[in-house]
Coordinates of C-alpha atoms and ligand atoms in Angstrom, one line a residue:
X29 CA 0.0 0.0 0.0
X30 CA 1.5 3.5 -0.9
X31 CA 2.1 5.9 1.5
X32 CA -0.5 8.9 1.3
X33 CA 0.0 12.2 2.0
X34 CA -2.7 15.6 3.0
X35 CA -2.0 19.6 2.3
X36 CA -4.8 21.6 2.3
X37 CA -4.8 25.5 1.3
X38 CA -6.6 28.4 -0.5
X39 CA -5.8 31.0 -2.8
X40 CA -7.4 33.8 -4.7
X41 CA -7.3 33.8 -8.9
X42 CA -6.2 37.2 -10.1
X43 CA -9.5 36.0 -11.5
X44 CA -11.3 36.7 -8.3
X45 CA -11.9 33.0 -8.0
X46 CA -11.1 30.9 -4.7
X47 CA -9.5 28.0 -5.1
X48 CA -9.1 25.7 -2.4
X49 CA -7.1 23.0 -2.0
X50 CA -7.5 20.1 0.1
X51 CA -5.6 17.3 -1.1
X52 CA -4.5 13.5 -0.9
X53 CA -1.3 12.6 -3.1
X54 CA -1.4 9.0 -3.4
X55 CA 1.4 6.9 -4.3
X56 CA 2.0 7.7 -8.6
X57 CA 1.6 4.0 -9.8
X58 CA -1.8 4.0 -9.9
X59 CA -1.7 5.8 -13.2
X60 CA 0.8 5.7 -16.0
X61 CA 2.7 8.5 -15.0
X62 CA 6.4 9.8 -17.2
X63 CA 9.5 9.2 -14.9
X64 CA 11.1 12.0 -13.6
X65 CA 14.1 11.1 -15.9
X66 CA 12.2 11.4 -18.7
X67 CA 10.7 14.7 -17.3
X68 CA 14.1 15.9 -16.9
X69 CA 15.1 14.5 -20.8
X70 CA 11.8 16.9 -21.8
X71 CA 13.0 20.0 -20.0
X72 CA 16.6 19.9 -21.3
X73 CA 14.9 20.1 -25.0
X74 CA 12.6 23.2 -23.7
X75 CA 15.4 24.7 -21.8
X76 CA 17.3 25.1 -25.1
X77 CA 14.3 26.3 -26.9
X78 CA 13.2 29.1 -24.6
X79 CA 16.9 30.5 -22.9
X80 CA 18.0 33.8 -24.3
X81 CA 21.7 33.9 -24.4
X82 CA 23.2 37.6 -23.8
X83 CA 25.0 37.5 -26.7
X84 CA 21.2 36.8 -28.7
X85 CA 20.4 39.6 -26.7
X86 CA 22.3 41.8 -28.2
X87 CA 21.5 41.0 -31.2
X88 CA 17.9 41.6 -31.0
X89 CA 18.4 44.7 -29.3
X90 CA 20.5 45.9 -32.2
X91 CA 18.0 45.3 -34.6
X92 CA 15.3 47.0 -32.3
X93 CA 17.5 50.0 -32.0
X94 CA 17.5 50.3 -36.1
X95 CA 13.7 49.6 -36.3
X96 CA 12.5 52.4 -34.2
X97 CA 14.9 54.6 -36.0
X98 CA 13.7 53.5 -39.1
X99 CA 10.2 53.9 -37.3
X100 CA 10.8 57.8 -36.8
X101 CA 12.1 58.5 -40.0
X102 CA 9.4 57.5 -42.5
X103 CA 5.6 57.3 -41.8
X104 CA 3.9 53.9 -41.9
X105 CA 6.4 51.4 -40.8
X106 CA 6.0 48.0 -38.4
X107 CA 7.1 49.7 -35.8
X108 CA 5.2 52.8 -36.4
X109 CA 6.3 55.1 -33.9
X110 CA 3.8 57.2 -33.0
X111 CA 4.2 60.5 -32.6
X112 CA 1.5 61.8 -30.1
X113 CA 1.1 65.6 -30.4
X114 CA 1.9 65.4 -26.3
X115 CA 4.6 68.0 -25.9
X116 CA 7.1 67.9 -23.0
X117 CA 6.8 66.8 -19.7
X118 CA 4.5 68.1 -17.2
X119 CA 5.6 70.9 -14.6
X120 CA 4.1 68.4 -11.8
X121 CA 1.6 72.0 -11.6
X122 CA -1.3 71.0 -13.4
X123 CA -4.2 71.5 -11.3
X124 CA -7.9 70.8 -11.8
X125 CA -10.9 68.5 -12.2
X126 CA -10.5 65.8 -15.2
X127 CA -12.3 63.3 -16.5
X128 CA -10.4 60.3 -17.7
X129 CA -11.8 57.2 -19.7
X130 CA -9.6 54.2 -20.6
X131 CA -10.6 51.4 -22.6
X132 CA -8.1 48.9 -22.1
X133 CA -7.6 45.4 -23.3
X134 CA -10.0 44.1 -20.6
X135 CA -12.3 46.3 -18.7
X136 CA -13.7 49.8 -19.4
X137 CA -12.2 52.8 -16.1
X138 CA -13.9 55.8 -15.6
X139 CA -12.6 58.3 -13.6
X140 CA -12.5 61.7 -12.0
X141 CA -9.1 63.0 -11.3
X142 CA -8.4 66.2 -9.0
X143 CA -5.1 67.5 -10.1
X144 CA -3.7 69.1 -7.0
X145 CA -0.5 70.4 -7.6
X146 CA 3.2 69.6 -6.5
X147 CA 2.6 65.6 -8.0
X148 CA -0.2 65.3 -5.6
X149 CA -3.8 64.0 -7.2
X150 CA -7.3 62.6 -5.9
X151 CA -8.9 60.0 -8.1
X152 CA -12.6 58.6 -7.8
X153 CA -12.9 55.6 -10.3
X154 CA -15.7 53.3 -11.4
X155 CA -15.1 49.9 -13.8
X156 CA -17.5 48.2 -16.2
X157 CA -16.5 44.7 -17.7
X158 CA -16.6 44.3 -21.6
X159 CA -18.1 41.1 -22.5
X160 CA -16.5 38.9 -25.6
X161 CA -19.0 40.1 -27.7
X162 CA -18.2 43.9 -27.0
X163 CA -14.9 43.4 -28.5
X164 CA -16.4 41.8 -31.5
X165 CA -19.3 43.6 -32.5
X166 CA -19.6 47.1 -34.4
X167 CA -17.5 49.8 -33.2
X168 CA -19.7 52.5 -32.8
X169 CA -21.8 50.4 -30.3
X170 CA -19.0 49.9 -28.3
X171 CA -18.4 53.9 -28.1
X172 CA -22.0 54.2 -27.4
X173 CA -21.5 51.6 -24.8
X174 CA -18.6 53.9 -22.9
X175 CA -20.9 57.4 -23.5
X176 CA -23.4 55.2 -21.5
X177 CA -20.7 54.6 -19.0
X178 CA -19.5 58.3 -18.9
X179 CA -22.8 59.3 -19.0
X180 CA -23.6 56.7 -15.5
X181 CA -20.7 58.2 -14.0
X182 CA -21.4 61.7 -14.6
X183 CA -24.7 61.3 -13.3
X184 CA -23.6 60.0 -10.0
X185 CA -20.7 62.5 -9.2
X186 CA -22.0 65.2 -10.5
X187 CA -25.5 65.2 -9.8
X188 CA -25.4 67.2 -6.6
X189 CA -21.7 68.9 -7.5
X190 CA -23.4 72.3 -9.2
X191 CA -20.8 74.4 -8.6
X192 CA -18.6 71.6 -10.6
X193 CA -20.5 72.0 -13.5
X194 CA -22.7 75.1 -14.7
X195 CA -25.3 75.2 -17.7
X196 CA -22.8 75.3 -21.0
X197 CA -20.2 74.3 -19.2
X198 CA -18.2 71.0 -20.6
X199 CA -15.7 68.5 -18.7
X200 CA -12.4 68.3 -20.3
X201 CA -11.9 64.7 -21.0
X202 CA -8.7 62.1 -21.8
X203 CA -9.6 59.0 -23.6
X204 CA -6.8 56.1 -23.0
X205 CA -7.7 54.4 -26.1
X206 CA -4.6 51.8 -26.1
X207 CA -4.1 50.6 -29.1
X208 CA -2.7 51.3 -32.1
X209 CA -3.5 54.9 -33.5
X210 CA -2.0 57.4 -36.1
X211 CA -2.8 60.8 -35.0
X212 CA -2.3 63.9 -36.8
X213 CA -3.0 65.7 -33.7
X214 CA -3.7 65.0 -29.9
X215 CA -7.6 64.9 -30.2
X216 CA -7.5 62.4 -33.2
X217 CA -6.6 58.8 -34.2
X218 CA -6.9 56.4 -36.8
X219 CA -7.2 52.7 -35.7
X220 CA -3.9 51.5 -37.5
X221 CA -5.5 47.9 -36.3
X222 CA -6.7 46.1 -33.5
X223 CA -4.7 44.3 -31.0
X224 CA -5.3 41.7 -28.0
X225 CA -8.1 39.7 -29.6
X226 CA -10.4 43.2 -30.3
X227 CA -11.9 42.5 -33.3
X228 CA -15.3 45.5 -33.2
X229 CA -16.3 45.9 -37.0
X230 CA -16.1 49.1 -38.9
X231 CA -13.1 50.9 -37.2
X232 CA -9.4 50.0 -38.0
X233 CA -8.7 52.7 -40.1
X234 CA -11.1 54.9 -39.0
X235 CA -11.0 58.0 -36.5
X236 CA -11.9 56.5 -33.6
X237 CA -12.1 59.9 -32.1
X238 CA -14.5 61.1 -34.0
X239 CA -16.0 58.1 -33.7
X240 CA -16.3 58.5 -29.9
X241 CA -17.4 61.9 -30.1
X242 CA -21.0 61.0 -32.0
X243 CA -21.6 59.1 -28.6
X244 CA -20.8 61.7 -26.5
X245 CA -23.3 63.9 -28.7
X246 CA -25.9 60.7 -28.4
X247 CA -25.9 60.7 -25.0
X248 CA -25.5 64.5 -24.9
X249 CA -23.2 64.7 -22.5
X250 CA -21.3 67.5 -20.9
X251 CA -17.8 66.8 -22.3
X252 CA -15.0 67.6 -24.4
X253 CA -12.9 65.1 -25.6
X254 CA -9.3 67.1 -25.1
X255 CA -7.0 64.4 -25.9
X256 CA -7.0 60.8 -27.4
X257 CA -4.0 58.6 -26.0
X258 CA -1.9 55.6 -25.4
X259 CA -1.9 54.0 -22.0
X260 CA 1.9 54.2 -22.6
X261 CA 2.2 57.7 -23.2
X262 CA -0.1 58.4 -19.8
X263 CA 1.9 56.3 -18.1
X264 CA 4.9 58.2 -19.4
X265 CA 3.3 61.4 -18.3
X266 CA 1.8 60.3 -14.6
X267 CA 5.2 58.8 -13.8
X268 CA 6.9 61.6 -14.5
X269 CA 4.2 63.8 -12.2
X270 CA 5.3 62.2 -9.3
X271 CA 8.9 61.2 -10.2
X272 CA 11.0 63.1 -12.6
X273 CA 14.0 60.7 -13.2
X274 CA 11.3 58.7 -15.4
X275 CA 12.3 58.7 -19.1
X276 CA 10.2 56.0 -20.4
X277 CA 7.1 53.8 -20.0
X278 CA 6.4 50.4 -20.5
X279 CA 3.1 48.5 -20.6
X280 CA 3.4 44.9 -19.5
X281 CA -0.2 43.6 -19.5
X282 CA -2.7 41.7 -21.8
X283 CA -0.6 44.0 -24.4
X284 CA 3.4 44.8 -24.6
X285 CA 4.6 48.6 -25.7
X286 CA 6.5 51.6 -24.2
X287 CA 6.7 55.5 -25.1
X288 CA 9.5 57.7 -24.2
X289 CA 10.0 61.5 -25.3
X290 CA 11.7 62.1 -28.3
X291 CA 12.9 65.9 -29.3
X292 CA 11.3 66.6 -32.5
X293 CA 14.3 67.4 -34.8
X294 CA 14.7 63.6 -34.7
X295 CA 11.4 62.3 -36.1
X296 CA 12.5 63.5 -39.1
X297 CA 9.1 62.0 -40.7
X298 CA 7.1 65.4 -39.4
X299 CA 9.9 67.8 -40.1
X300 CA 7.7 68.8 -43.3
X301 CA 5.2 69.9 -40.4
X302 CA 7.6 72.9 -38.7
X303 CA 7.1 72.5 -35.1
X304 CA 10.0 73.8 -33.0
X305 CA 12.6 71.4 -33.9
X306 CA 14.0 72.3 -30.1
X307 CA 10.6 71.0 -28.4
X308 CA 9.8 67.8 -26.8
X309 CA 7.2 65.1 -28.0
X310 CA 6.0 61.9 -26.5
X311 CA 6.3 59.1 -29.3
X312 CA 4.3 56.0 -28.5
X313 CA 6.1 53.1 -30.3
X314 CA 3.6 50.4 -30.7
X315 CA 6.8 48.2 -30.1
X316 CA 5.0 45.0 -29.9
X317 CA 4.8 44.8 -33.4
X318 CA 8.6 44.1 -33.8
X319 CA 9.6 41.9 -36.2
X320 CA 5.9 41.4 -37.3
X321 CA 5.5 39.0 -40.7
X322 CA 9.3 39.0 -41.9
X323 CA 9.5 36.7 -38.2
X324 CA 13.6 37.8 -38.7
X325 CA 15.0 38.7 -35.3
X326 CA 13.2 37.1 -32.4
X327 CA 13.6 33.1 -31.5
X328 CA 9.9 31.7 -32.0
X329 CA 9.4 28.4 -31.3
X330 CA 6.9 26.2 -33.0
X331 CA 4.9 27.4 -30.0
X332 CA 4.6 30.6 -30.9
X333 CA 4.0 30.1 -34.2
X334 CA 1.1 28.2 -33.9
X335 CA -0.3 31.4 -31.1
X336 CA 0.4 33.4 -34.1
X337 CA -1.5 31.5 -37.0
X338 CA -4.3 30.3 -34.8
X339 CA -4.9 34.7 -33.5
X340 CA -7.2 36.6 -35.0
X341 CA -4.3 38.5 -36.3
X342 CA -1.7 36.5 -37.9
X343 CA 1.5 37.6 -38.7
X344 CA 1.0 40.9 -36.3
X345 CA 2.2 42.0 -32.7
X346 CA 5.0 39.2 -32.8
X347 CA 6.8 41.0 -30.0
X348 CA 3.6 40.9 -27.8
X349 CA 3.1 37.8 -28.8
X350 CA 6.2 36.2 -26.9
X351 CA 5.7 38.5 -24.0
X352 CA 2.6 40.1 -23.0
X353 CA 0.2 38.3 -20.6
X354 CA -2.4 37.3 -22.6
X355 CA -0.7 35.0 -24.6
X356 CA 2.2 32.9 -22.5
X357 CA -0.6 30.5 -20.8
X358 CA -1.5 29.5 -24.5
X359 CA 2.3 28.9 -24.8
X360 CA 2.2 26.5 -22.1
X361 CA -0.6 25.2 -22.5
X362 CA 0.6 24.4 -26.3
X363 CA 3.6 22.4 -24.8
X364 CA 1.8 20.4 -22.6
X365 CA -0.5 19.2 -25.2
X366 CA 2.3 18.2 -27.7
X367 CA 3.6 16.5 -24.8
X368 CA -0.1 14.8 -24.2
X369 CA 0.2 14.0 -27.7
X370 CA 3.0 12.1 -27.7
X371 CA 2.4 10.0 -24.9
X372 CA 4.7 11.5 -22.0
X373 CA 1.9 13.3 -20.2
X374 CA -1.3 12.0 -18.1
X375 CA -2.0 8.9 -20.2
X376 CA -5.0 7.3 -19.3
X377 CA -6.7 10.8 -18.3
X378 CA -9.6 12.3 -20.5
X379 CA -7.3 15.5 -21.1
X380 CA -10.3 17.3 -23.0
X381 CA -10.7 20.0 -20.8
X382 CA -6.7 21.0 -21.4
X383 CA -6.9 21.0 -25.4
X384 CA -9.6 24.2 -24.8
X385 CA -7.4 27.2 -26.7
X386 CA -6.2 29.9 -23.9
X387 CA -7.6 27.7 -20.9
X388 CA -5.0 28.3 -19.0
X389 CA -4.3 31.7 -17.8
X390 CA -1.5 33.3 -17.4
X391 CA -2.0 33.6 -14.0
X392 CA -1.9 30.1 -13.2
X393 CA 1.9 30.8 -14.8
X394 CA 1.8 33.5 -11.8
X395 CA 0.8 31.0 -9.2
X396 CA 2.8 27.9 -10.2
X397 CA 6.0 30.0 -9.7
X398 CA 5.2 30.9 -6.7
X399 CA 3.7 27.5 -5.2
X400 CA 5.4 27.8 -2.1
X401 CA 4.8 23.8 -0.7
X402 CA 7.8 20.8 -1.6
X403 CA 4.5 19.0 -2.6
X404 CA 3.6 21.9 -4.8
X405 CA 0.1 21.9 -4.1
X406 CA -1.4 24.8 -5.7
X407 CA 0.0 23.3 -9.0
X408 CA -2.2 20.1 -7.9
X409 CA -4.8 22.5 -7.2
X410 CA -4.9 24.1 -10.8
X411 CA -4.7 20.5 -12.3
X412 CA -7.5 18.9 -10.3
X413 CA -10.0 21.6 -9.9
X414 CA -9.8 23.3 -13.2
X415 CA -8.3 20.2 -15.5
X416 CA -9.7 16.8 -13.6
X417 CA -6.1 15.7 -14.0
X418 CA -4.0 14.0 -11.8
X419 CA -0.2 15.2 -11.4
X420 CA 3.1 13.3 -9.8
X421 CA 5.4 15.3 -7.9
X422 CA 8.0 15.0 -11.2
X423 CA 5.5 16.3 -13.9
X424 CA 4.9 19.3 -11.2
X425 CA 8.2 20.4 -11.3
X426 CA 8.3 19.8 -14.8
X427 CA 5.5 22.1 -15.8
X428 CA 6.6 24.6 -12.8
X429 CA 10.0 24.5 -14.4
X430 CA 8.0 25.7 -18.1
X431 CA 6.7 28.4 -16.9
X432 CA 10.1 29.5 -15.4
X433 CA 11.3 29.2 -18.9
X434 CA 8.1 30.7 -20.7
X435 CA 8.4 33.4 -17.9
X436 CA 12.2 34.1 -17.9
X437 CA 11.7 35.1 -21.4
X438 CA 9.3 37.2 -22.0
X439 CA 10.9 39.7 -19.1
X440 CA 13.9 38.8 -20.9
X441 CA 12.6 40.0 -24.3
X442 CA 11.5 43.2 -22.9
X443 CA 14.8 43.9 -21.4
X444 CA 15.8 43.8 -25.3
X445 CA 13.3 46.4 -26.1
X446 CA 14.0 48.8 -23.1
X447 CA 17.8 48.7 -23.8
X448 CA 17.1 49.3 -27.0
X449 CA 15.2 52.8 -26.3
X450 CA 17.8 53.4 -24.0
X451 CA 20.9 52.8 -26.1
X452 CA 18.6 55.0 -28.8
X453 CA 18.5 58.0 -26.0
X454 CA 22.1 57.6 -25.0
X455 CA 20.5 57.2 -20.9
X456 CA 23.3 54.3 -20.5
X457 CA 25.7 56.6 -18.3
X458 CA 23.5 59.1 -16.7
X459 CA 21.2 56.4 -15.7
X460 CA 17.0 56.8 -16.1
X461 CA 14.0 55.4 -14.4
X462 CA 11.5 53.2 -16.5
X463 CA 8.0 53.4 -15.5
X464 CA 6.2 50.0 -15.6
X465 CA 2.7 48.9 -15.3
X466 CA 0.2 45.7 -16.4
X467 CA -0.3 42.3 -14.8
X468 CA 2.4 40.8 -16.0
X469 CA 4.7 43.4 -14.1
X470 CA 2.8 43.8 -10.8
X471 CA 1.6 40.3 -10.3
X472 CA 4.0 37.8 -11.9
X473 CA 6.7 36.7 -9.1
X474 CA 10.2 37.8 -9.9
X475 CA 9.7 39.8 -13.4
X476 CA 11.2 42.9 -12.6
X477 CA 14.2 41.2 -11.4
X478 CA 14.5 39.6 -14.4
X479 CA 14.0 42.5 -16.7
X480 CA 16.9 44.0 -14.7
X481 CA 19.1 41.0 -14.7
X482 CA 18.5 41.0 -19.0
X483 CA 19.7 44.6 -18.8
X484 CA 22.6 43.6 -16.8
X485 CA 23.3 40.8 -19.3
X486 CA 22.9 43.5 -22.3
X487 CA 24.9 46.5 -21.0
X488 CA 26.9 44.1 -18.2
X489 CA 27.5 46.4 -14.4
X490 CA 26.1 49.6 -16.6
X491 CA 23.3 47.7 -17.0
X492 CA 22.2 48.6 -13.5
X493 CA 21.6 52.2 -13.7
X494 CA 18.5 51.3 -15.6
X495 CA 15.4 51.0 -12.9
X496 CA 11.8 49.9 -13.5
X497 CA 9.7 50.9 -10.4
X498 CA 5.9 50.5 -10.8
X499 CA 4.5 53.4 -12.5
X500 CA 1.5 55.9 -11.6
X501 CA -2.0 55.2 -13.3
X502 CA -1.1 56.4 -16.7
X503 CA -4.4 55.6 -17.7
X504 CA -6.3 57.8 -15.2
X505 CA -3.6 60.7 -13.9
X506 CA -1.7 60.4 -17.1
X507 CA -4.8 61.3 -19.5
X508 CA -5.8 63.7 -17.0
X509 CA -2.5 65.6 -17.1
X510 CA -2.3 65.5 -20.7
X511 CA -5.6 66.7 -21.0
X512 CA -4.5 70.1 -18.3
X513 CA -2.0 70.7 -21.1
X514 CA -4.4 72.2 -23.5
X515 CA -4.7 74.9 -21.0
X516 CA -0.9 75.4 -21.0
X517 CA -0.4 78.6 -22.8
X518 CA 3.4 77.5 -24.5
X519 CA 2.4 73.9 -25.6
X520 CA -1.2 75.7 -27.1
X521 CA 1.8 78.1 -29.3
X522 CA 3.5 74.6 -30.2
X523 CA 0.5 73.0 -31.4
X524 CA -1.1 75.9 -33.4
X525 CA 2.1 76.6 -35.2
X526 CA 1.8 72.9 -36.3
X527 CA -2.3 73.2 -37.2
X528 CA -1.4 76.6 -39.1
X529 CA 0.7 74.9 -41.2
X530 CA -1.5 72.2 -41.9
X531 CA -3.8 74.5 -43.4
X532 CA -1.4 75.6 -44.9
X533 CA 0.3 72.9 -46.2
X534 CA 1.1 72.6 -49.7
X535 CA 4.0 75.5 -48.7
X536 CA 6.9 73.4 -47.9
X537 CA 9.2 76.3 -48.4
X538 CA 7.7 78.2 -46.0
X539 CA 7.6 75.4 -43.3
X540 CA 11.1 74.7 -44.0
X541 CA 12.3 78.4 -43.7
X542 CA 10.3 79.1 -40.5
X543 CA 11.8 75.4 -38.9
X544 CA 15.2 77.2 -39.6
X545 CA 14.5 80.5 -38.0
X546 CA 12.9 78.7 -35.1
Ligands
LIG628 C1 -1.4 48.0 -28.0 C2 -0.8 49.2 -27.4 C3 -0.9 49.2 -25.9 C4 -0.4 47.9 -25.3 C5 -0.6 47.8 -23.8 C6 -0.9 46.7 -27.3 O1 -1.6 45.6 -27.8 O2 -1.1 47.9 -29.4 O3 -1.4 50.4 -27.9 O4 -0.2 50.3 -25.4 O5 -1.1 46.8 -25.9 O6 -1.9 48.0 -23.4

C-alpha cells in the first residue's frame, strides 16, 4: 500500500476566483505517469528552446534600436512610432478637475481626477467589464456603450456637484484608447489595427475619435474630448508627475509597448510639419509589433507560431506575442499538449478540458512560480480543480520549471526592447528610471528582477543604472494631465504653429524656412 499524503490551502485567482485546495497525493503508480528522468530529458529540449543567451540579446536589441529609427524617420512602418502631439513633460503644476476614460484590453475605467498640484492627485474611479462580444461587434456600439458609461458616472458624481458644472459648461476629457492609433493631432486617431483579440467591426482605419465623439453627442453629455492617447504615453506622463527621473514607460499587461519623449528634430518623418525642432514630444512606439510577418530577429518556437496562426491576427504583434500576458498561458498550455500527444503526459486521463485554446491563464503561470509547498500543491490544485487531472510530484516540477522558462523570457525580451530605447536616447551613463505597469509586471513573481538582470546581461555592471519601479495610473492621472496641457499657454503656441501649417500645407518652403529661424 503506498504511502499517502494531505496539504490543504486556499488562494485567490487574479480572476477573483477561490480556489481551495485540500488534497491527498497518493502513491504515482496507480496511473501511468512519465518518470522524472524522462521529465528531466523533456525539459533539457525546452530549456534550449526558450533561454535567451546575452550575446542573442544583443543582437535583438541591435536590430530593435534600427527599427525604431527606421520607425521615426518615415511614416507607416512595423514599428510605427507614433508621434503623439503630447509635448514635454508636465511641470508636476497641473491643477484641476479631469475626466479620464480608458478602454483597455479588458475592462472599461472611468474616472474623475483632482489634479492638485506639486505631483499630488485625488482620483474617484468606477469599472465596467466588456463582455466577448463587445470586443467583437460594431465599433460604434461599443463607443456608445462607454458614452453610457461616462454618461452613469457623470450622473452619480456630479448630480449634486453644481458648482462643478454650470449650464454650458463641458468637462475636459482624456480617452486612454490603447491601441494602435496614427494621429495627426492629440484629439485624433486612426485605428492603425486592433490588437489583443479586439476585433469591433467598422473601425481600423477609421478615427476612432470622432468616432467616440457621436456618442458623447448621443448621450449628450457634458464633455469635451481634449486628448485621445496611449496608456503608454499616460503612463509616461503620470510617472513623470510624481517622479521626474522617469524617461520612459512600459506596458506589461494583456498587451506589450513603451513611449519615451523624443525631441522633435529627430522624427525626421514630421519635419515637413515645422514645429519647433527644439521642443519635446512623447512618441508611442507600438513596439509590440517588432519583427511582425518578416519573423527575422526574435527566436519563435513552433509554440509561438502556432499562437500566431491560430490569433485573430496572424502575422501581427510578434513582440507581444512572446511576451505580454495574454498569450504565455496559451504557450504553455501548447507544450503540454504536444507532450499529451506524444504520450509522456497524463496517459490514461480524459485530457479534454486541457486542449480548450487559452484555458489556462496566465495567472496560473503566476501561481505555479510561486507555489510555495515541496509537494507543490497549488500546482495540484490548478490541475484537479480546473483540468480533472491528476499530477506526480516529477510532472509538477516539470511544468513549474516551463513556466520558469516561458516566464524568464518574456521579461527577458523586454529587457531587449527597453535597452534598446535606452541605447537610442544615449540614458546608459547618466542612468533613467523606467516606468512600468500591467499584470504581468505587478503580479508575476520575480519579473522585474528579471527584466533588470536582462539589462545587466545587455549593457553588463552599466546595465544597472536602468530602474523599472511601478508606474503611476497612466491611464487615469496620465490622460488627466495630458488633457490640463491644452490649458498650457506655450504647448497651445506649439501645437497651433503645427495646425497653421497644416492649413497651410502645400507651402513646404515656407515650413522649412520658418523650422530654420525657429
Ligand atoms: C497595443 C498598445 C498598448 C499595449 C498595452 C498593445 O496591444 O497595441 O497600444 O499600449 O497593448 O496596453
Amino acid at each position: 500500500m503506498p504511502a499517502s499524503r494531505r496539504g490543504s490551502g486556499s488562494v485567490t485567482l487574479p480572476t477573483g476566483q477561490t480556489l481551495a485546495i485540500h488534497t491527498r497525493i497518493q502513491g504515482e503508480e496507480d496511473l501511468p505517469h512519465a518518470t522524472k528522468k524522462t521529465m528531466a530529458d523533456h525539459l533539457r529540449k525546452y530549456e534550449s528552446l526558450f533561454t535567451l543567451t546575452p550575446q542573442r540579446m544583443r543582437m535583438i536589441v541591435e536590430a530593435f534600436t534600427e527599427t525604431l529609427e527606421i520607425g521615426l524617420n518615415k511614416p507607416n512602418q512595423i514599428v510605427p512610432m507614433i508621434p503623439t502631439y503630447v509635448f514635454g513633460w508636465p511641470t508636476g503644476q497641473e491643477t484641476g478637475d479631469f475626466l479620464a476614460l480608458d478602454l483597455g484590453g479588458t475592462n472599461l475605467r472611468v474616472c474623475l481626477v483632482t489634479l492638485q498640484g506639486e505631483g499630488k492627485f485625488e482620483i474617484t474611479q468606477t469599472k465596467y467589464r466588456l463582455t466577448e462580444e463587445q470586443k467583437q461587434d460594431d465599433g460604434q456600439k461599443l463607443f456608445d456603450f462607454c458614452a453610457e458609461c461616462l454618461k452613469t458616472f457623470v450622473d452619480t458624481n456630479f448630480g449634486e456637484r453644481d458648482s462643478a458644472l454650470k449650464p454650458g459648461q463641458n468637462l475636459p476629457l482624456g480617452f486612454t484608447f490603447s491601441y494602435p492609433c496614427s494621429q495627426e493631432r492629440i484629439d485624433h486617431g486612426e485605428l492603425i489595427r486592433w490588437t489583443k483579440g479586439f476585433g469591433a467591426a467598422n473601425t481600423e482605419g477609421r478615427d476612432v475619435a470622432e468616432m467616440f465623439k457621436k456618442s458623447l453627442e448621443k448621450y449628450q453629455l457634458p464633455i469635451q474630448l481634449t486628448a485621445l492617447i496611449n496608456d503608454t504615453t499616460g503612463t509616461l506622463i503620470a510617472s513623470h508627475y510624481v517622479n521626474p527621473r522617469t524617461k520612459i514607460a512600459v506596458i506589461f499587461g494583456t498587451g506589450c509597448n513603451a513611449a519615451y519623449m523624443e525631441n522633435v528634430k529627430n522624427i525626421e518623418k514630421i519635419n515637413h510639419l515645422g514645429i519647433d525642432p527644439a521642443a519635446e514630444m512623447a512618441i508611442n512606439c507600438e513596439w509590440g509589433a517588432f519583427d511582425s510577418f518578416e519573423h527575422e530577429h526574435l527566436p519563435r518556437t513552433k509554440y509561438d507560431a502556432i499562437v500566431d496562426d491560430t490569433s485573430n491576427k496572424p502575422g501581427e504583434q510578434a513582440f507581444e506575442k512572446l511576451i505580454s500576458g495574454r498569450y504565455l498561458g496559451e504557450i504553455l498550455r501548447l507544450v503540454i499538449c504536444e507532450l499529451i500527444d506524444e504520450g509522456v503526459l497524463f496517459l490514461g486521463q480524459n485530457t479534454y478540458k486541457l486542449e480548450k485554446p487559452y484555458c489556462l491563464d496566465t495567472a496560473f503561470l503566476s501561481l505555479m512560480e510561486s507555489d510555495p509547498t515541496d509537494e507543490l500543491l497549488m500546482i495540484i490544485g490548478i490541475f484537479t480543480h480546473f483540468f480533472a487531472l491528476e499530477t506526480t510530484l516529477a510532472e509538477r516540477q516539470f511544468f513549474r520549471a516551463l513556466a520558469k522558462l516561458i516566464g524568464r523570457r518574456a521579461a527577458r525580451l523586454s529587457s531587449c526592447g527597453i535597452a534598446a530605447i535606452v541605447s537610442k536616447m544615449g540614458y546608459l551613463e547618466e542612468g533613467c528610471m523606467v516606468g512600468a505597469d500591467g499584470s504581468l509586471y505587478n503580479k508575476y513573481p520575480g519579473f522585474a528582477d528579471r527584466v533588470h538582470e536582462g539589462l545587466q546581461d545587455i549593457f553588463g555592471e552599466k546595465g544597472r543604472n536602468i530602474i523599472t519601479h511601478h508606474a503611476e495610473d497612466g491611464s487615469g492621472v496620465g490622460s488627466a494631465i495630458i488633457a490640463s496641457y491644452d490649458k498650457d499657454q506655450e504647448r497651445r503656441w506649439i501645437v497651433h504653429s503645427c495646425l497653421n501649417y497644416r492649413q497651410d500645407e502645400g507651402h513646404c518652403d515656407s515650413a522649412k524656412n520658418r523650422q530654420i529661424a525657429m
